[in-house]
């Protein structure tokens, strides 16, 4: 299985003898191999242990990341638009500049997550504000 770059599909970022993208990503993360700018659109990484993963700039639009462990991961400038992060562990992860538009953050753990960078570039949609605040542990009262 090959993981390619989202901006240059002829550029192979990581190659493995694993048969699925899920197993290939897990193998790369365990080897501390950086998957910067990886094309992981629509990937099924549900419940995957990706602690400490280096996924800066990765395209994970519409990926199933439910219950995945991203503790301490670098997701800076990643595109998580439409991804399912319900129940995911994002403690201590770097999400600065990440596109979270239409991302399901239900019951995600965002403790100590870095969401800002110079100029505040992390993106969510207005309709997500309430669930985003809930994921941060913030309750807005009337």
Tab-separated table of C-alpha atoms in Angstrom:
chain	number	residue	atom	x	y	z
A	1	UNK	CA	0.000	0.000	0.000
A	2	UNK	CA	1.261	3.478	-0.854
A	3	UNK	CA	0.533	6.774	0.834
A	4	UNK	CA	0.918	9.639	-1.594
A	5	UNK	CA	1.000	13.393	-1.274
A	6	UNK	CA	-2.348	15.173	-1.691
A	7	UNK	CA	-0.783	17.873	-3.863
A	8	UNK	CA	1.361	15.584	-6.039
A	9	UNK	CA	-0.142	12.108	-6.407
A	10	UNK	CA	3.054	10.850	-8.047
A	11	UNK	CA	5.015	11.641	-4.864
A	12	UNK	CA	5.078	8.596	-2.581
A	13	UNK	CA	5.357	9.568	1.073
A	14	UNK	CA	5.359	6.068	2.535
A	15	UNK	CA	5.171	2.564	1.116
A	16	UNK	CA	4.404	-0.676	2.935
A	17	UNK	CA	3.538	-4.298	2.296
A	18	UNK	CA	0.408	-3.815	4.396
A	19	UNK	CA	-2.861	-4.383	2.541
A	20	UNK	CA	-4.936	-1.509	3.928
A	21	UNK	CA	-4.402	2.210	4.309
A	22	UNK	CA	-5.269	1.836	7.998
A	23	UNK	CA	-2.508	-0.708	8.644
A	24	UNK	CA	-0.062	1.303	6.535
A	25	UNK	CA	-0.711	4.510	8.499
A	26	UNK	CA	-0.423	2.706	11.844
A	27	UNK	CA	2.872	1.118	10.741
A	28	UNK	CA	4.290	4.488	9.651
A	29	UNK	CA	3.261	6.144	12.934
A	30	UNK	CA	4.799	3.325	15.008
A	31	UNK	CA	8.041	3.849	13.110
A	32	UNK	CA	7.769	7.599	13.821
A	33	UNK	CA	7.732	8.232	10.087
A	34	UNK	CA	6.363	11.699	9.198
A	35	UNK	CA	3.276	11.612	7.003
A	36	UNK	CA	3.361	15.319	6.184
A	37	UNK	CA	0.924	16.309	3.407
A	38	UNK	CA	-0.371	12.728	3.104
A	39	UNK	CA	-3.528	12.086	1.105
A	40	UNK	CA	-5.757	10.285	3.593
A	41	UNK	CA	-9.121	11.429	2.257
A	42	UNK	CA	-11.954	9.075	3.203
A	43	UNK	CA	-9.530	6.828	5.124
A	44	UNK	CA	-10.972	4.496	7.744
A	45	UNK	CA	-8.771	5.029	10.797
A	46	UNK	CA	-11.481	4.346	13.352
A	47	UNK	CA	-9.996	3.492	16.781
A	48	UNK	CA	-6.443	3.607	15.367
A	49	UNK	CA	-3.587	4.342	17.769
A	50	UNK	CA	-1.903	7.329	16.130
A	51	UNK	CA	-0.358	8.795	19.267
A	52	UNK	CA	2.433	11.210	18.376
A	53	UNK	CA	1.702	10.993	14.635
A	54	UNK	CA	3.244	13.624	12.386
A	55	UNK	CA	0.403	14.490	10.027
A	56	UNK	CA	0.972	18.193	9.436
A	57	UNK	CA	-0.688	19.371	6.234
A	58	UNK	CA	-2.358	15.978	5.693
A	59	UNK	CA	-5.652	15.866	3.792
A	60	UNK	CA	-8.041	13.810	5.900
A	61	UNK	CA	-11.299	15.168	4.536
A	62	UNK	CA	-14.257	12.896	5.245
A	63	UNK	CA	-12.040	10.354	7.043
A	64	UNK	CA	-13.486	8.100	9.741
A	65	UNK	CA	-11.328	8.942	12.754
A	66	UNK	CA	-13.891	8.035	15.395
A	67	UNK	CA	-12.238	6.923	18.632
A	68	UNK	CA	-8.729	7.346	17.185
A	69	UNK	CA	-5.868	8.229	19.544
A	70	UNK	CA	-4.127	11.392	18.311
A	71	UNK	CA	-2.606	12.238	21.697
A	72	UNK	CA	0.378	14.538	21.132
A	73	UNK	CA	-0.006	14.343	17.342
A	74	UNK	CA	1.037	17.109	14.967
A	75	UNK	CA	-1.998	17.920	12.812
A	76	UNK	CA	-0.913	21.480	12.096
A	77	UNK	CA	-2.499	22.837	8.889
A	78	UNK	CA	-4.240	19.502	8.234
A	79	UNK	CA	-7.598	19.406	6.449
A	80	UNK	CA	-10.096	17.530	8.633
A	81	UNK	CA	-13.164	18.979	6.947
A	82	UNK	CA	-16.063	16.551	7.202
A	83	UNK	CA	-14.039	14.037	9.215
A	84	UNK	CA	-15.584	12.055	12.059
A	85	UNK	CA	-13.544	12.658	15.222
A	86	UNK	CA	-16.298	11.616	17.622
A	87	UNK	CA	-14.739	10.206	20.775
A	88	UNK	CA	-11.195	10.785	19.487
A	89	UNK	CA	-8.352	11.529	21.894
A	90	UNK	CA	-6.671	14.752	20.782
A	91	UNK	CA	-4.996	15.595	24.096
A	92	UNK	CA	-1.884	17.727	23.636
A	93	UNK	CA	-2.255	17.647	19.831
A	94	UNK	CA	-1.273	20.573	17.624
A	95	UNK	CA	-4.291	21.652	15.539
A	96	UNK	CA	-3.052	25.157	14.747
A	97	UNK	CA	-4.250	26.175	11.302
A	98	UNK	CA	-6.300	22.992	10.908
A	99	UNK	CA	-9.549	23.060	8.937
A	100	UNK	CA	-12.227	21.572	11.208
A	101	UNK	CA	-15.182	22.708	9.092
A	102	UNK	CA	-18.068	20.194	9.304
A	103	UNK	CA	-15.930	17.924	11.505
A	104	UNK	CA	-17.804	15.815	14.056
A	105	UNK	CA	-16.124	16.543	17.406
A	106	UNK	CA	-18.775	14.886	19.583
A	107	UNK	CA	-17.171	13.642	22.808
A	108	UNK	CA	-13.671	14.295	21.443
A	109	UNK	CA	-11.034	15.003	24.106
A	110	UNK	CA	-9.447	18.376	23.328
A	111	UNK	CA	-7.582	18.821	26.624
A	112	UNK	CA	-4.459	20.978	26.100
A	113	UNK	CA	-4.963	21.100	22.325
A	114	UNK	CA	-3.162	23.891	20.517
A	115	UNK	CA	-5.768	25.500	18.262
A	116	UNK	CA	-4.169	28.793	17.515
A	117	UNK	CA	-1.220	30.067	15.695
A	118	UNK	CA	-0.179	33.456	14.517
A	119	UNK	CA	-3.358	35.083	13.262
A	120	UNK	CA	-5.673	32.339	14.555
A	121	UNK	CA	-6.027	30.161	11.467
A	122	UNK	CA	-7.880	27.128	12.859
A	123	UNK	CA	-11.223	26.985	11.029
A	124	UNK	CA	-14.695	25.837	12.104
A	125	UNK	CA	-18.134	26.766	10.816
A	126	UNK	CA	-20.590	28.925	12.771
A	127	UNK	CA	-22.983	25.975	13.069
A	128	UNK	CA	-20.233	24.030	14.899
A	129	UNK	CA	-19.524	26.573	17.636
A	130	UNK	CA	-21.733	24.925	20.268
A	131	UNK	CA	-20.351	21.404	19.741
A	132	UNK	CA	-16.820	22.797	19.511
A	133	UNK	CA	-17.160	24.587	22.828
A	134	UNK	CA	-18.632	21.427	24.371
A	135	UNK	CA	-15.633	19.421	23.130
A	136	UNK	CA	-13.414	22.003	24.840
A	137	UNK	CA	-15.350	21.506	28.051
A	138	UNK	CA	-17.033	24.903	27.895
A	139	UNK	CA	-20.706	25.254	28.786
A	140	UNK	CA	-22.396	28.439	27.586
A	141	UNK	CA	-25.263	29.489	29.811
A	142	UNK	CA	-28.191	31.727	28.864
